[in-house]
């Protein structure tokens, strides 16, 4: 079985100005080698500047969203082609903050994922249940449904990852028990196998939600955890490096 190369990706969300690039420089100075792969996903305004600043380093730059079309009359939107042109190599799609705040459906996330692949970007497709869904015993059904609905057929044979981010764990300081993470990741792996065959074994399944230097080792060494999608702790170089070095 192919073991995925782990990916540790920082999601800066709507944080960061030109001054924050210094934090990314500090991270890049410490990251050597090809495993884990490390990415930073800043706001769209910083993608070009960050790509220039990190040129020649091992740290990749990613985006946090894209439109599904390559160009058109879509005021305020940015296409995957534009993000690639600015220097992005990856893009986070279907984050729960976009699903909840902008009504993004699985179908739209699938279209965006196809758009990202068309532009040569590696999608990080996010899924995760709410606290009410977990309490109702629906976590596995919700997550596997999102995986089925959010990954288009174009994903077959391409580089991509899935990020399991329980909505209730994001920014809350709460995390599921390791056994709960392993249960969901195993279910996601099974769906990927079913949909895309053994080639998808190289796709890492990331965990996201309150990952910190203090809990990173336990989470990152859990079965089928192929890395992390890190929010708050990716904004400070020391914290992000603490997570990267926990692997
Ligand atoms: P936190 O790490 O701040 O909980 O955010 C997780 C997240 O949403 C990453 O996409």
Coordinates of N, CA and C in Angstrom, one line a residue, residues 60-243:
X60 N 5.4 25.5 0.4 CA 4.5 25.8 -0.7 C 3.5 26.9 -0.3
X61 N 3.0 27.6 -1.2 CA 1.9 28.6 -1.0 C 0.6 28.1 -1.5
X62 N -0.5 28.2 -0.7 CA -1.8 27.8 -1.2 C -2.8 28.9 -1.0
X63 N -4.0 28.7 -1.6 CA -5.1 29.6 -1.4 C -6.2 29.0 -0.5
X64 N -7.2 29.8 -0.2 CA -8.2 29.4 0.7 C -9.5 29.1 0.1
X65 N -9.7 29.4 -1.2 CA -10.9 29.2 -2.0 C -10.7 29.6 -3.4
X66 N -11.5 29.2 -4.3 CA -11.5 29.7 -5.7 C -12.9 29.6 -6.3
X67 N -13.1 30.4 -7.4 CA -14.3 30.2 -8.2 C -14.2 29.0 -9.0
X68 N -15.3 28.4 -9.5 CA -15.2 27.2 -10.3 C -14.9 27.5 -11.7
X69 N -15.2 28.7 -12.2 CA -14.9 29.0 -13.6 C -13.5 29.7 -13.7
X70 N -12.9 29.6 -14.9 CA -11.6 30.2 -15.1 C -11.6 31.7 -15.2
X71 N -12.7 32.3 -15.7 CA -12.8 33.7 -15.8 C -14.2 34.1 -16.1
X72 N -14.6 35.3 -15.9 CA -15.9 35.7 -16.3 C -16.4 36.9 -15.4
X73 N -17.7 37.2 -15.6 CA -18.3 38.3 -14.9 C -18.8 37.9 -13.5
X74 N -17.8 37.7 -12.6 CA -18.1 37.3 -11.2 C -17.4 38.2 -10.3
X75 N -18.0 39.4 -10.1 CA -17.4 40.4 -9.3 C -16.9 39.9 -7.9
X76 N -15.7 40.2 -7.6 CA -15.1 39.9 -6.3 C -14.5 38.5 -6.2
X77 N -14.7 37.7 -7.2 CA -14.2 36.3 -7.1 C -12.8 36.2 -7.8
X78 N -12.2 35.1 -7.5 CA -10.8 34.8 -8.0 C -10.8 33.4 -8.5
X79 N -10.3 33.2 -9.7 CA -10.3 31.8 -10.3 C -9.0 31.0 -9.9
X80 N -9.1 29.7 -10.1 CA -8.0 28.9 -9.7 C -6.8 29.3 -10.6
X81 N -7.1 29.6 -11.9 CA -6.0 30.0 -12.8 C -5.3 31.3 -12.3
X82 N -6.1 32.2 -11.8 CA -5.5 33.4 -11.2 C -4.6 33.1 -10.0
X83 N -5.1 32.2 -9.2 CA -4.3 31.8 -8.0 C -3.0 31.2 -8.4
X84 N -3.1 30.3 -9.4 CA -1.9 29.6 -9.9 C -0.9 30.7 -10.5
X85 N -1.5 31.6 -11.2 CA -0.7 32.7 -11.8 C 0.1 33.5 -10.7
X86 N -0.6 33.6 -9.6 CA 0.0 34.4 -8.5 C 1.0 33.6 -7.7
X87 N 1.1 32.3 -8.0 CA 2.1 31.5 -7.3 C 1.6 30.4 -6.4
X88 N 0.2 30.2 -6.3 CA -0.3 29.2 -5.4 C -0.1 27.8 -6.1
X89 N 0.1 26.8 -5.3 CA 0.3 25.5 -5.7 C -0.9 24.6 -5.2
X90 N -1.5 25.0 -4.1 CA -2.6 24.3 -3.6 C -3.8 25.2 -3.3
X91 N -5.0 24.7 -3.0 CA -6.1 25.5 -2.6 C -7.0 24.7 -1.7
X92 N -7.4 25.3 -0.5 CA -8.3 24.8 0.4 C -9.7 25.0 -0.2
X93 N -10.5 24.0 -0.2 CA -11.9 24.1 -0.7 C -12.9 23.5 0.2
X94 N -14.1 24.1 0.3 CA -15.2 23.5 1.1 C -15.0 23.7 2.6
X95 N -14.1 24.6 3.0 CA -13.9 24.8 4.5 C -15.3 25.1 5.1
X96 N -15.5 24.6 6.3 CA -16.8 24.8 7.0 C -17.2 26.2 7.2
X97 N -16.2 27.1 7.2 CA -16.5 28.5 7.4 C -17.1 29.1 6.1
X98 N -16.8 28.4 4.9 CA -17.4 28.8 3.7 C -18.7 28.1 3.5
X99 N -18.8 26.8 3.9 CA -20.0 26.1 3.8 C -21.1 26.8 4.6
X100 N -20.7 27.2 5.9 CA -21.7 27.8 6.8 C -22.0 29.2 6.4
X101 N -21.0 30.0 6.1 CA -21.1 31.4 5.9 C -21.6 31.8 4.5
X102 N -21.4 31.0 3.5 CA -21.7 31.3 2.2 C -22.6 30.2 1.5
X103 N -23.1 29.3 2.3 CA -24.0 28.3 1.7 C -23.3 27.4 0.7
X104 N -22.0 27.2 0.8 CA -21.4 26.3 -0.2 C -21.9 24.9 0.0
X105 N -22.4 24.3 -1.1 CA -22.9 22.9 -1.0 C -21.8 21.9 -1.5
X106 N -22.0 20.6 -1.2 CA -21.1 19.6 -1.8 C -20.9 19.8 -3.3
X107 N -22.0 20.0 -4.0 CA -22.0 20.1 -5.4 C -21.1 21.3 -5.9
X108 N -21.2 22.4 -5.2 CA -20.3 23.6 -5.5 C -18.9 23.3 -5.2
X109 N -18.6 22.6 -4.1 CA -17.3 22.3 -3.7 C -16.7 21.4 -4.8
X110 N -17.5 20.4 -5.3 CA -17.0 19.5 -6.3 C -16.6 20.3 -7.6
X111 N -17.4 21.3 -7.9 CA -17.1 22.1 -9.1 C -15.8 22.9 -8.9
X112 N -15.7 23.4 -7.7 CA -14.5 24.2 -7.4 C -13.3 23.3 -7.5
X113 N -13.4 22.1 -7.0 CA -12.3 21.1 -6.9 C -11.9 20.8 -8.4
X114 N -12.9 20.6 -9.2 CA -12.6 20.3 -10.7 C -11.9 21.5 -11.3
X115 N -12.3 22.7 -10.9 CA -11.7 24.0 -11.4 C -10.2 24.1 -10.9
X116 N -10.0 23.7 -9.7 CA -8.6 23.8 -9.1 C -7.7 22.8 -9.9
X117 N -8.2 21.6 -10.2 CA -7.4 20.6 -10.9 C -7.1 21.1 -12.3
X118 N -8.2 21.7 -12.9 CA -8.0 22.2 -14.3 C -6.8 23.2 -14.3
X119 N -6.7 24.0 -13.3 CA -5.6 25.0 -13.2 C -4.3 24.5 -12.7
X120 N -4.3 23.2 -12.4 CA -3.0 22.6 -11.9 C -2.8 22.8 -10.4
X121 N -3.9 23.2 -9.7 CA -3.7 23.4 -8.2 C -4.1 22.1 -7.5
X122 N -3.5 21.8 -6.4 CA -3.8 20.6 -5.6 C -4.8 21.0 -4.6
X123 N -6.0 20.4 -4.7 CA -7.1 20.7 -3.8 C -6.9 20.1 -2.4
X124 N -7.3 20.8 -1.4 CA -7.4 20.3 0.0 C -8.9 20.4 0.3
X125 N -9.6 19.3 0.2 CA -11.1 19.4 0.3 C -11.5 19.1 1.8
X126 N -12.2 20.1 2.4 CA -12.6 20.0 3.8 C -14.0 19.4 4.0
X127 N -14.0 18.6 5.1 CA -15.3 18.0 5.5 C -15.3 18.0 7.0
X128 N -16.5 17.8 7.6 CA -16.6 17.7 9.0 C -18.0 18.0 9.6
X129 N -18.3 17.3 10.7 CA -19.6 17.4 11.3 C -19.7 18.5 12.3
X130 N -20.9 19.0 12.6 CA -21.2 19.9 13.6 C -21.3 19.2 14.9
X131 N -21.4 19.9 16.0 CA -21.5 19.2 17.3 C -22.8 18.5 17.5
X132 N -23.9 19.1 16.9 CA -25.2 18.5 17.0 C -25.2 17.2 16.2
X133 N -24.6 17.2 15.0 CA -24.5 16.0 14.2 C -23.7 14.9 15.0
X134 N -22.6 15.3 15.6 CA -21.9 14.3 16.4 C -22.7 13.7 17.5
X135 N -23.4 14.6 18.3 CA -24.2 14.1 19.4 C -25.3 13.2 19.0
X136 N -25.8 13.4 17.7 CA -26.9 12.6 17.2 C -26.3 11.3 16.6
X137 N -25.0 11.1 16.7 CA -24.4 9.9 16.1 C -24.3 9.9 14.6
X138 N -24.3 11.1 14.0 CA -24.4 11.2 12.6 C -23.0 11.5 12.0
X139 N -22.0 11.6 12.8 CA -20.7 12.1 12.3 C -20.2 11.4 11.0
X140 N -20.2 10.1 11.1 CA -19.6 9.3 10.0 C -20.5 9.4 8.7
X141 N -21.8 9.4 8.9 CA -22.7 9.6 7.8 C -22.5 10.9 7.1
X142 N -22.4 12.0 8.0 CA -22.2 13.4 7.4 C -20.9 13.5 6.6
X143 N -19.9 13.0 7.3 CA -18.5 13.2 6.7 C -18.4 12.3 5.4
X144 N -18.9 11.1 5.4 CA -18.7 10.3 4.2 C -19.6 10.8 3.1
X145 N -20.8 11.4 3.5 CA -21.6 12.0 2.5 C -20.9 13.2 1.8
X146 N -20.3 14.0 2.7 CA -19.5 15.2 2.1 C -18.4 14.7 1.2
X147 N -17.7 13.7 1.6 CA -16.6 13.2 0.7 C -17.1 12.8 -0.6
X148 N -18.2 12.0 -0.6 CA -18.8 11.5 -1.9 C -19.2 12.7 -2.7
X149 N -19.9 13.7 -2.1 CA -20.4 14.8 -2.8 C -19.5 15.9 -3.3
X150 N -18.3 16.0 -2.6 CA -17.4 17.1 -2.8 C -16.2 16.8 -3.7
X151 N -16.0 15.5 -4.0 CA -14.9 15.1 -4.8 C -15.4 14.7 -6.2
X152 N -15.1 15.5 -7.2 CA -15.5 15.1 -8.6 C -14.7 14.0 -9.2
X153 N -15.2 13.4 -10.2 CA -14.4 12.3 -10.9 C -13.0 12.7 -11.3
X154 N -12.8 14.0 -11.6 CA -11.5 14.5 -12.1 C -10.4 14.2 -11.1
X155 N -10.8 14.0 -9.9 CA -9.8 13.7 -8.8 C -9.0 12.4 -9.0
X156 N -9.6 11.5 -9.7 CA -8.9 10.2 -10.0 C -7.5 10.4 -10.6
X157 N -6.5 9.8 -9.9 CA -5.2 9.9 -10.4 C -4.4 11.2 -10.2
X158 N -5.1 12.2 -9.5 CA -4.5 13.5 -9.3 C -4.0 13.6 -7.9
X159 N -3.2 14.6 -7.6 CA -2.7 14.9 -6.3 C -3.8 15.7 -5.6
X160 N -4.3 15.3 -4.4 CA -5.3 16.0 -3.7 C -5.2 15.5 -2.2
X161 N -5.9 16.2 -1.3 CA -6.0 15.7 0.0 C -7.4 16.0 0.5
X162 N -7.8 15.3 1.6 CA -9.1 15.5 2.2 C -8.7 16.0 3.6
X163 N -9.4 17.0 4.1 CA -9.1 17.5 5.5 C -10.4 17.2 6.3
X164 N -10.2 16.4 7.4 CA -11.3 16.2 8.3 C -11.2 17.2 9.4
X165 N -12.2 18.2 9.4 CA -12.2 19.3 10.4 C -13.6 19.3 11.1
X166 N -13.7 18.6 12.2 CA -15.0 18.7 12.9 C -15.3 20.2 13.2
X167 N -16.4 20.7 12.9 CA -16.7 22.1 13.0 C -16.6 22.5 14.5
X168 N -16.9 21.7 15.4 CA -16.9 22.0 16.8 C -15.5 22.1 17.4
X169 N -14.5 21.6 16.6 CA -13.1 21.6 17.1 C -12.4 22.8 16.5
X170 N -12.9 23.5 15.6 CA -12.2 24.6 15.0 C -12.2 25.8 15.9
X171 N -11.1 26.3 16.3 CA -10.9 27.5 17.1 C -11.4 27.4 18.5
X172 N -11.8 26.2 18.9 CA -12.5 26.0 20.2 C -11.5 25.5 21.3
X173 N -10.4 24.9 20.9 CA -9.5 24.3 21.9 C -9.9 22.8 22.1
X174 N -11.0 22.4 21.6 CA -11.5 21.0 21.7 C -11.0 20.2 20.6
X175 N -10.7 18.9 20.8 CA -10.4 18.0 19.8 C -11.1 16.7 20.1
X176 N -11.4 15.9 19.0 CA -12.0 14.6 19.3 C -10.9 13.7 19.9
X177 N -11.4 12.6 20.5 CA -10.4 11.6 21.0 C -9.7 11.0 19.8
X178 N -8.5 10.5 20.0 CA -7.7 10.0 18.9 C -8.5 8.8 18.3
X179 N -9.2 8.0 19.1 CA -10.0 6.9 18.5 C -11.1 7.4 17.6
X180 N -11.6 8.6 17.9 CA -12.7 9.2 17.1 C -12.1 9.7 15.8
X181 N -10.9 10.3 15.9 CA -10.3 10.8 14.6 C -10.0 9.6 13.7
X182 N -9.4 8.5 14.3 CA -9.1 7.3 13.6 C -10.3 6.7 12.9
X183 N -11.4 6.7 13.6 CA -12.6 6.1 13.0 C -13.1 6.9 11.8
X184 N -13.0 8.2 11.9 CA -13.5 9.0 10.7 C -12.5 8.9 9.6
X185 N -11.2 9.0 9.9 CA -10.2 8.9 8.8 C -10.3 7.5 8.1
X186 N -10.5 6.5 8.9 CA -10.6 5.1 8.2 C -11.8 5.1 7.3
X187 N -12.9 5.8 7.7 CA -14.1 5.8 6.9 C -13.9 6.6 5.6
X188 N -13.1 7.7 5.7 CA -12.8 8.5 4.6 C -11.9 7.7 3.6
X189 N -10.9 7.0 4.2 CA -10.0 6.2 3.3 C -10.8 5.1 2.6
X190 N -11.8 4.5 3.2 CA -12.6 3.5 2.6 C -13.4 4.1 1.4
X191 N -13.9 5.3 1.6 CA -14.7 5.9 0.5 C -13.7 6.3 -0.7
X192 N -12.6 6.8 -0.4 CA -11.6 7.1 -1.4 C -11.2 5.9 -2.2
X193 N -11.0 4.8 -1.5 CA -10.7 3.5 -2.2 C -11.8 3.1 -3.2
X194 N -13.0 3.2 -2.6 CA -14.2 2.8 -3.4 C -14.3 3.7 -4.6
X195 N -14.2 5.0 -4.4 CA -14.4 6.0 -5.5 C -13.3 6.0 -6.5
X196 N -12.0 6.0 -6.0 CA -10.9 6.3 -6.9 C -9.8 5.2 -6.9
X197 N -10.1 4.1 -6.3 CA -9.2 3.0 -6.3 C -7.9 3.2 -5.6
X198 N -7.0 2.2 -5.8 CA -5.7 2.2 -5.0 C -4.8 3.4 -5.2
X199 N -5.0 4.1 -6.4 CA -4.2 5.3 -6.7 C -4.4 6.4 -5.6
X200 N -5.6 6.4 -5.0 CA -5.9 7.4 -4.0 C -5.3 7.1 -2.7
X201 N -4.6 6.0 -2.5 CA -3.9 5.7 -1.3 C -2.8 6.7 -1.0
X202 N -2.3 7.4 -2.1 CA -1.3 8.4 -1.9 C -1.8 9.8 -1.5
X203 N -3.2 9.9 -1.4 CA -3.8 11.2 -1.0 C -3.8 11.2 0.6
X204 N -3.1 12.2 1.2 CA -3.2 12.3 2.6 C -4.5 12.7 3.1
X205 N -4.9 12.2 4.3 CA -6.2 12.6 5.0 C -5.7 13.4 6.2
X206 N -5.9 14.7 6.1 CA -5.4 15.6 7.1 C -6.5 15.8 8.3
X207 N -6.0 16.0 9.5 CA -6.9 16.4 10.5 C -6.8 17.9 10.8
X208 N -7.9 18.6 11.0 CA -7.8 20.0 11.4 C -8.8 20.3 12.5
X209 N -8.5 21.3 13.3 CA -9.3 21.7 14.4 C -8.5 21.7 15.7
X210 N -8.1 22.9 16.1 CA -7.4 23.1 17.4 C -6.1 22.3 17.5
X211 N -5.4 22.1 16.4 CA -4.1 21.4 16.4 C -3.1 22.4 16.9
X212 N -2.3 22.0 17.9 CA -1.3 22.9 18.6 C 0.0 22.1 18.8
X213 N 1.1 22.8 19.1 CA 2.3 22.0 19.4 C 2.1 20.9 20.5
X214 N 1.2 21.3 21.5 CA 1.1 20.3 22.6 C 0.3 19.1 22.2
X215 N -0.6 19.1 21.2 CA -1.3 17.9 20.9 C -1.0 17.3 19.5
X216 N 0.0 18.0 18.8 CA 0.3 17.6 17.5 C 0.8 16.1 17.3
X217 N 1.7 15.8 18.3 CA 2.4 14.5 18.1 C 1.3 13.3 18.2
X218 N 0.4 13.5 19.2 CA -0.6 12.4 19.4 C -1.5 12.3 18.1
X219 N -1.9 13.5 17.6 CA -2.8 13.5 16.5 C -2.1 13.0 15.2
X220 N -0.9 13.5 15.0 CA -0.2 13.2 13.7 C 0.2 11.8 13.6
X221 N 0.4 11.1 14.8 CA 0.8 9.7 14.7 C -0.4 8.8 14.8
X222 N -1.6 9.3 14.8 CA -2.8 8.4 14.7 C -2.9 7.7 13.4
X223 N -3.6 6.6 13.4 CA -3.7 5.8 12.1 C -4.5 6.6 11.1
X224 N -4.0 6.6 9.8 CA -4.6 7.3 8.7 C -4.6 8.8 8.8
X225 N -3.9 9.4 9.8 CA -3.7 10.8 9.8 C -2.5 11.2 9.0
X226 N -2.7 11.8 7.9 CA -1.6 12.1 6.9 C -1.2 13.6 7.0
X227 N -1.4 14.2 8.1 CA -1.0 15.6 8.3 C -2.0 16.4 8.9
X228 N -1.9 17.7 8.9 CA -2.8 18.6 9.6 C -3.1 19.9 8.8
X229 N -4.3 20.4 9.0 CA -4.7 21.7 8.5 C -4.8 22.6 9.8
X230 N -4.0 23.6 9.8 CA -3.8 24.3 11.1 C -4.2 25.8 10.9
X231 N -5.1 26.2 11.8 CA -5.6 27.6 11.7 C -4.8 28.5 12.6
X232 N -5.3 28.8 13.7 CA -4.6 29.8 14.6 C -3.1 29.6 14.9
X233 N -2.8 28.3 15.1 CA -1.4 28.1 15.4 C -0.4 28.2 14.2
X234 N -1.0 28.4 13.0 CA -0.1 28.6 11.8 C 0.3 30.1 11.7
X235 N -0.2 31.0 12.5 CA 0.1 32.4 12.3 C 1.4 32.8 13.0
X236 N 1.8 32.0 14.0 CA 3.1 32.2 14.7 C 4.1 31.2 14.3
X237 N 5.2 31.6 13.8 CA 6.2 30.6 13.3 C 6.6 29.6 14.3
X238 N 6.8 30.0 15.6 CA 7.2 29.0 16.6 C 6.2 27.9 16.8
X239 N 4.9 28.3 16.8 CA 3.8 27.3 17.0 C 3.7 26.4 15.8
X240 N 3.8 27.0 14.6 CA 3.6 26.2 13.4 C 4.8 25.2 13.3
X241 N 6.0 25.7 13.6 CA 7.2 24.8 13.6 C 7.1 23.7 14.6
X242 N 6.5 24.0 15.8 CA 6.3 23.0 16.8 C 5.4 21.9 16.3
X243 N 4.4 22.2 15.5 CA 3.5 21.2 14.9 C 4.3 20.4 13.8

